[in-house]
Amino acid sequence: MSRSLKKGPFVDAKLAKKVAALKVGDRTVIKT
């Protein structure tokens, strides 16, 4: 994690769809 905290974590467009499909707060591993 070299990205600054105020920018937040990098979210790829493809990953965003996968994250949206999950329940909010769900901590399952997302394969990348």
PDB file of N, CA and C in Angstrom:
ATOM      1  N   MET A   1       0.842  -1.204   0.000  1.00  0.00           N
ATOM      2  CA  MET A   1       0.000   0.000   0.000  1.00  0.00           C
ATOM      3  C   MET A   1       0.873   1.247   0.000  1.00  0.00           C
ATOM      4  N   SER A   2       1.250   1.689  -1.171  1.00  0.00           N
ATOM      5  CA  SER A   2       2.050   2.903  -1.258  1.00  0.00           C
ATOM      6  C   SER A   2       1.173   4.105  -1.598  1.00  0.00           C
ATOM      7  N   ARG A   3      -0.103   3.853  -1.820  1.00  0.00           N
ATOM      8  CA  ARG A   3      -1.017   4.932  -2.180  1.00  0.00           C
ATOM      9  C   ARG A   3      -1.428   5.702  -0.922  1.00  0.00           C
ATOM     10  N   SER A   4      -1.558   7.008  -1.055  1.00  0.00           N
ATOM     11  CA  SER A   4      -1.902   7.821   0.110  1.00  0.00           C
ATOM     12  C   SER A   4      -3.316   7.516   0.594  1.00  0.00           C
ATOM     13  N   LEU A   5      -3.517   7.625   1.886  1.00  0.00           N
ATOM     14  CA  LEU A   5      -4.805   7.254   2.480  1.00  0.00           C
ATOM     15  C   LEU A   5      -5.935   8.187   2.043  1.00  0.00           C
ATOM     16  N   LYS A   6      -5.632   9.462   1.827  1.00  0.00           N
ATOM     17  CA  LYS A   6      -6.706  10.394   1.469  1.00  0.00           C
ATOM     18  C   LYS A   6      -7.268  10.103   0.079  1.00  0.00           C
ATOM     19  N   LYS A   7      -6.444   9.511  -0.777  1.00  0.00           N
ATOM     20  CA  LYS A   7      -6.927   9.122  -2.101  1.00  0.00           C
ATOM     21  C   LYS A   7      -7.775   7.858  -2.022  1.00  0.00           C
ATOM     22  N   GLY A   8      -7.519   7.075  -1.006  1.00  0.00           N
ATOM     23  CA  GLY A   8      -8.271   5.837  -0.853  1.00  0.00           C
ATOM     24  C   GLY A   8      -7.648   4.732  -1.679  1.00  0.00           C
ATOM     25  N   PRO A   9      -8.108   3.495  -1.492  1.00  0.00           N
ATOM     26  CA  PRO A   9      -7.551   2.372  -2.237  1.00  0.00           C
ATOM     27  C   PRO A   9      -7.910   2.438  -3.713  1.00  0.00           C
ATOM     28  N   PHE A  10      -7.031   1.928  -4.558  1.00  0.00           N
ATOM     29  CA  PHE A  10      -7.293   1.899  -5.994  1.00  0.00           C
ATOM     30  C   PHE A  10      -8.371   0.869  -6.291  1.00  0.00           C
ATOM     31  N   VAL A  11      -9.391   1.298  -7.045  1.00  0.00           N
ATOM     32  CA  VAL A  11     -10.471   0.382  -7.407  1.00  0.00           C
ATOM     33  C   VAL A  11     -10.588   0.341  -8.922  1.00  0.00           C
ATOM     34  N   ASP A  12     -10.319  -0.825  -9.489  1.00  0.00           N
ATOM     35  CA  ASP A  12     -10.422  -1.000 -10.927  1.00  0.00           C
ATOM     36  C   ASP A  12     -11.886  -1.069 -11.342  1.00  0.00           C
ATOM     37  N   ALA A  13     -12.183  -0.687 -12.572  1.00  0.00           N
ATOM     38  CA  ALA A  13     -13.564  -0.691 -13.062  1.00  0.00           C
ATOM     39  C   ALA A  13     -14.182  -2.080 -12.975  1.00  0.00           C
ATOM     40  N   LYS A  14     -13.384  -3.096 -13.313  1.00  0.00           N
ATOM     41  CA  LYS A  14     -13.885  -4.472 -13.248  1.00  0.00           C
ATOM     42  C   LYS A  14     -14.113  -4.891 -11.801  1.00  0.00           C
ATOM     43  N   LEU A  15     -13.182  -4.493 -10.926  1.00  0.00           N
ATOM     44  CA  LEU A  15     -13.314  -4.837  -9.513  1.00  0.00           C
ATOM     45  C   LEU A  15     -14.513  -4.143  -8.882  1.00  0.00           C
ATOM     46  N   ALA A  16     -14.791  -2.923  -9.342  1.00  0.00           N
ATOM     47  CA  ALA A  16     -15.909  -2.167  -8.775  1.00  0.00           C
ATOM     48  C   ALA A  16     -17.217  -2.922  -8.941  1.00  0.00           C
ATOM     49  N   LYS A  17     -17.370  -3.586 -10.087  1.00  0.00           N
ATOM     50  CA  LYS A  17     -18.588  -4.364 -10.327  1.00  0.00           C
ATOM     51  C   LYS A  17     -18.655  -5.563  -9.398  1.00  0.00           C
ATOM     52  N   LYS A  18     -17.507  -6.207  -9.172  1.00  0.00           N
ATOM     53  CA  LYS A  18     -17.466  -7.363  -8.274  1.00  0.00           C
ATOM     54  C   LYS A  18     -17.770  -6.940  -6.844  1.00  0.00           C
ATOM     55  N   VAL A  19     -17.217  -5.818  -6.437  1.00  0.00           N
ATOM     56  CA  VAL A  19     -17.441  -5.311  -5.084  1.00  0.00           C
ATOM     57  C   VAL A  19     -18.905  -4.925  -4.902  1.00  0.00           C
ATOM     58  N   ALA A  20     -19.490  -4.311  -5.924  1.00  0.00           N
ATOM     59  CA  ALA A  20     -20.893  -3.898  -5.854  1.00  0.00           C
ATOM     60  C   ALA A  20     -21.810  -5.110  -5.730  1.00  0.00           C
ATOM     61  N   ALA A  21     -21.389  -6.227  -6.313  1.00  0.00           N
ATOM     62  CA  ALA A  21     -22.198  -7.448  -6.263  1.00  0.00           C
ATOM     63  C   ALA A  21     -22.181  -8.061  -4.862  1.00  0.00           C
ATOM     64  N   LEU A  22     -21.116  -7.779  -4.110  1.00  0.00           N
ATOM     65  CA  LEU A  22     -21.014  -8.321  -2.754  1.00  0.00           C
ATOM     66  C   LEU A  22     -21.818  -7.481  -1.773  1.00  0.00           C
ATOM     67  N   LYS A  23     -22.096  -8.072  -0.622  1.00  0.00           N
ATOM     68  CA  LYS A  23     -22.757  -7.307   0.433  1.00  0.00           C
ATOM     69  C   LYS A  23     -21.772  -6.287   0.992  1.00  0.00           C
ATOM     70  N   VAL A  24     -22.286  -5.146   1.374  1.00  0.00           N
ATOM     71  CA  VAL A  24     -21.429  -4.107   1.932  1.00  0.00           C
ATOM     72  C   VAL A  24     -20.858  -4.593   3.261  1.00  0.00           C
ATOM     73  N   GLY A  25     -19.540  -4.476   3.395  1.00  0.00           N
ATOM     74  CA  GLY A  25     -18.897  -4.921   4.623  1.00  0.00           C
ATOM     75  C   GLY A  25     -18.485  -6.381   4.577  1.00  0.00           C
ATOM     76  N   ASP A  26     -18.793  -7.051   3.488  1.00  0.00           N
ATOM     77  CA  ASP A  26     -18.408  -8.456   3.363  1.00  0.00           C
ATOM     78  C   ASP A  26     -16.904  -8.521   3.120  1.00  0.00           C
ATOM     79  N   ARG A  27     -16.224  -9.364   3.865  1.00  0.00           N
ATOM     80  CA  ARG A  27     -14.768  -9.408   3.798  1.00  0.00           C
ATOM     81  C   ARG A  27     -14.255 -10.637   3.046  1.00  0.00           C
ATOM     82  N   THR A  28     -14.986 -11.105   2.060  1.00  0.00           N
ATOM     83  CA  THR A  28     -14.506 -12.257   1.307  1.00  0.00           C
ATOM     84  C   THR A  28     -13.380 -11.831   0.374  1.00  0.00           C
ATOM     85  N   VAL A  29     -12.501 -12.756   0.033  1.00  0.00           N
ATOM     86  CA  VAL A  29     -11.372 -12.450  -0.827  1.00  0.00           C
ATOM     87  C   VAL A  29     -11.841 -12.331  -2.268  1.00  0.00           C
ATOM     88  N   ILE A  30     -11.408 -11.243  -2.920  1.00  0.00           N
ATOM     89  CA  ILE A  30     -11.737 -11.057  -4.330  1.00  0.00           C
ATOM     90  C   ILE A  30     -10.514 -11.432  -5.154  1.00  0.00           C
ATOM     91  N   LYS A  31     -10.654 -12.428  -5.996  1.00  0.00           N
ATOM     92  CA  LYS A  31      -9.536 -12.873  -6.831  1.00  0.00           C
ATOM     93  C   LYS A  31      -9.225 -11.810  -7.876  1.00  0.00           C
ATOM     94  N   THR A  32      -7.929 -11.493  -8.025  1.00  0.00           N
ATOM     95  CA  THR A  32      -7.534 -10.483  -9.008  1.00  0.00           C
ATOM     96  C   THR A  32      -6.556 -11.092  -9.994  1.00  0.00           C
TER      97      THR A  32
END
